[in-house]
Amino acid sequence: MLEIKDLSLSVPMQQTPVQAVSHVSLSIKAGRVMGLVGESGCGKTLTAQSILRLGEHQGITKINGDIQLHGESVFAMSEKQLRKVRGGKIAMIFQEPMTALNPVFSIGSQMLEVINLHLDLNRHDAKLHAMQLLEDVGLQDVEHLLQQYPDALSGGMRQRVLIAMAMSANPDYIIADEPTTALDVSVQKRIIALLRKLQQDKGLGMLLVTHDFGLVAEMCDDVVVMYAGEVVESGTVMDIFDYPAHPYTQALMGCRPEVAKSEQALTVIEGQVPAPGEWSEGCRFAVRCPYANTDCELPIAANAWQQGEHIARCVHVCVRDERQENIKADISC
Ligand SMILES: Nc1ncnc2c1ncn2[C@@H]1O[C@H](COP(=O)(O)OP(=O)(O)OP(=O)(O)O)[C@@H](O)[C@H]1O
Ligand code: SF4
Ligand SMILES: [Mg+2]
């Protein structure tokens, strides 16, 4: 189990640090895929990167809460332990495959560096392992590929190389932050199919950060929806698709091209996500919510509405069916 418990983070601002993630809790279970969704600027990447404490060098600081891998706090780990966890027990795949590879080193040297850090193999076996990993992600002519530099590869090939590197130490968990956003649509589909296959074959736990509800439907078992630095809804993928409880989730789902009604243009939810430091005391979605009233001006509990494991940070969910029909996509995504 990989657990984020009541995590709040601050980001550096000119005058003073400002809270950008507040009281986020989520659990990624072994063998399950959790989708982390929300508009741009909601805190998805900050949350995902915090699992490996990757933002600390940029001044991103934990205010409260904890992150535990198999019961052990990552904040209690030494740099040495963290290096073992990063890419060892937990691997990360980023959005932009070019920036994640170093252009001045060959694919082989970058793969061997990762393999040597985590596995005790001699040079020959490490090379064989690297070739096997590249074949596992569907790449060909792998011996030649090891000698090539990132520039010589297409975006899809680079992302496959990064996935191969991520798999090199048999991780328990993969964090994939918009892993296909920078790729062409046809390549996206193949990379997603590959990730799904690897996840299933190896029983990995996965945190998949995405804007795309179609991808959530295809890949995920569980879903967490974030808005303005906090979790506004979470549940299984069935819960969220059958019964999107929070008006924000409903609006986001209304923005899916395949569910948008034909006469509606594809648009975005009107208004903007408030930036860190500009959050209201009460519901942070209120200024954009068609159902807001004075009840929404007080702080709203994370589980203001709850049915089993399905929870929503909203005080007016009971009118959901009516709301579903009424929700106007004057929203156009
Ligand atoms: N290093 C940083 N310094 C200052 N502010 C930051 C930093 N990183 C993120 N932020 C701010 O924190 C908020 C959340 O950022 P984050 O990158 O987590 O959003 P996101 O949900 O991943 O968005 P996107 O979908 O665009 O990737 C944003 O307002 C962002 O500007
Ligand atoms: S708490 Fe109020 S403002 Fe917030 S989402 Fe629910 S109805 Fe809308
Ligand atoms: Mg992001």
PDB file of N, CA and C in Angstrom, residues 223 233-236 238-246 249 303 305-312 317:
ATOM      1  N   VAL A 223     -10.596   6.469  -8.572  1.00  0.00           N
ATOM      2  CA  VAL A 223     -10.439   7.832  -9.087  1.00  0.00           C
ATOM      3  C   VAL A 223     -10.425   8.815  -7.921  1.00  0.00           C
ATOM      4  N   GLU A 233     -13.643  14.696  -4.736  1.00  0.00           N
ATOM      5  CA  GLU A 233     -14.433  13.464  -4.841  1.00  0.00           C
ATOM      6  C   GLU A 233     -13.482  12.293  -5.020  1.00  0.00           C
ATOM      7  N   SER A 234     -13.846  11.162  -4.438  1.00  0.00           N
ATOM      8  CA  SER A 234     -13.067   9.948  -4.705  1.00  0.00           C
ATOM      9  C   SER A 234     -13.971   8.734  -4.584  1.00  0.00           C
ATOM     10  N   GLY A 235     -13.605   7.709  -5.321  1.00  0.00           N
ATOM     11  CA  GLY A 235     -14.383   6.473  -5.308  1.00  0.00           C
ATOM     12  C   GLY A 235     -13.834   5.526  -6.351  1.00  0.00           C
ATOM     13  N   THR A 236     -14.537   4.425  -6.542  1.00  0.00           N
ATOM     14  CA  THR A 236     -14.112   3.526  -7.609  1.00  0.00           C
ATOM     15  C   THR A 236     -14.512   4.152  -8.943  1.00  0.00           C
ATOM     16  N   MET A 238     -16.352   2.917 -11.140  1.00  0.00           N
ATOM     17  CA  MET A 238     -17.802   2.711 -11.328  1.00  0.00           C
ATOM     18  C   MET A 238     -18.586   3.777 -10.585  1.00  0.00           C
ATOM     19  N   ASP A 239     -18.170   4.041  -9.320  1.00  0.00           N
ATOM     20  CA  ASP A 239     -18.848   5.082  -8.532  1.00  0.00           C
ATOM     21  C   ASP A 239     -18.875   6.387  -9.298  1.00  0.00           C
ATOM     22  N   ILE A 240     -17.700   6.765  -9.778  1.00  0.00           N
ATOM     23  CA  ILE A 240     -17.554   8.110 -10.351  1.00  0.00           C
ATOM     24  C   ILE A 240     -18.296   8.211 -11.689  1.00  0.00           C
ATOM     25  N   PHE A 241     -18.241   7.137 -12.474  1.00  0.00           N
ATOM     26  CA  PHE A 241     -18.922   7.219 -13.776  1.00  0.00           C
ATOM     27  C   PHE A 241     -20.425   7.023 -13.648  1.00  0.00           C
ATOM     28  N   ASP A 242     -20.859   6.148 -12.709  1.00  0.00           N
ATOM     29  CA  ASP A 242     -22.294   5.916 -12.552  1.00  0.00           C
ATOM     30  C   ASP A 242     -22.960   7.067 -11.829  1.00  0.00           C
ATOM     31  N   TYR A 243     -22.224   7.684 -10.916  1.00  0.00           N
ATOM     32  CA  TYR A 243     -22.844   8.629 -10.001  1.00  0.00           C
ATOM     33  C   TYR A 243     -21.865   9.746  -9.663  1.00  0.00           C
ATOM     34  N   PRO A 244     -21.475  10.543 -10.637  1.00  0.00           N
ATOM     35  CA  PRO A 244     -20.561  11.640 -10.313  1.00  0.00           C
ATOM     36  C   PRO A 244     -21.264  12.593  -9.360  1.00  0.00           C
ATOM     37  N   ALA A 245     -20.801  12.646  -8.122  1.00  0.00           N
ATOM     38  CA  ALA A 245     -21.567  13.329  -7.080  1.00  0.00           C
ATOM     39  C   ALA A 245     -21.254  14.820  -7.001  1.00  0.00           C
ATOM     40  N   HIS A 246     -20.005  15.178  -7.191  1.00  0.00           N
ATOM     41  CA  HIS A 246     -19.616  16.585  -7.007  1.00  0.00           C
ATOM     42  C   HIS A 246     -19.887  17.372  -8.298  1.00  0.00           C
ATOM     43  N   THR A 249     -16.969  17.359 -10.663  1.00  0.00           N
ATOM     44  CA  THR A 249     -16.770  16.110 -11.422  1.00  0.00           C
ATOM     45  C   THR A 249     -17.781  16.043 -12.566  1.00  0.00           C
ATOM     46  N   ASN A 303     -15.639  14.560   3.422  1.00  0.00           N
ATOM     47  CA  ASN A 303     -16.678  13.537   3.254  1.00  0.00           C
ATOM     48  C   ASN A 303     -18.054  14.099   3.599  1.00  0.00           C
ATOM     49  N   TRP A 305     -20.419  14.375   1.824  1.00  0.00           N
ATOM     50  CA  TRP A 305     -21.357  13.362   1.301  1.00  0.00           C
ATOM     51  C   TRP A 305     -20.587  12.038   1.193  1.00  0.00           C
ATOM     52  N   GLN A 306     -21.203  10.950   1.617  1.00  0.00           N
ATOM     53  CA  GLN A 306     -20.478   9.668   1.607  1.00  0.00           C
ATOM     54  C   GLN A 306     -21.440   8.513   1.372  1.00  0.00           C
ATOM     55  N   GLN A 307     -21.039   7.617   0.499  1.00  0.00           N
ATOM     56  CA  GLN A 307     -21.752   6.340   0.332  1.00  0.00           C
ATOM     57  C   GLN A 307     -20.679   5.274   0.254  1.00  0.00           C
ATOM     58  N   GLY A 308     -20.457   4.540   1.345  1.00  0.00           N
ATOM     59  CA  GLY A 308     -19.359   3.578   1.377  1.00  0.00           C
ATOM     60  C   GLY A 308     -18.038   4.297   1.194  1.00  0.00           C
ATOM     61  N   GLU A 309     -17.252   3.835   0.213  1.00  0.00           N
ATOM     62  CA  GLU A 309     -15.939   4.434  -0.050  1.00  0.00           C
ATOM     63  C   GLU A 309     -16.036   5.655  -0.961  1.00  0.00           C
ATOM     64  N   HIS A 310     -17.221   5.906  -1.473  1.00  0.00           N
ATOM     65  CA  HIS A 310     -17.406   7.026  -2.420  1.00  0.00           C
ATOM     66  C   HIS A 310     -17.719   8.289  -1.621  1.00  0.00           C
ATOM     67  N   ILE A 311     -16.833   9.283  -1.702  1.00  0.00           N
ATOM     68  CA  ILE A 311     -17.049  10.506  -0.917  1.00  0.00           C
ATOM     69  C   ILE A 311     -16.948  11.749  -1.801  1.00  0.00           C
ATOM     70  N   ALA A 312     -17.648  12.788  -1.372  1.00  0.00           N
ATOM     71  CA  ALA A 312     -17.605  14.057  -2.125  1.00  0.00           C
ATOM     72  C   ALA A 312     -17.641  15.230  -1.152  1.00  0.00           C
ATOM     73  N   VAL A 317     -25.374  17.166  -2.431  1.00  0.00           N
ATOM     74  CA  VAL A 317     -25.333  16.080  -3.419  1.00  0.00           C
ATOM     75  C   VAL A 317     -26.685  15.405  -3.571  1.00  0.00           C
TER      76      VAL A 317
END
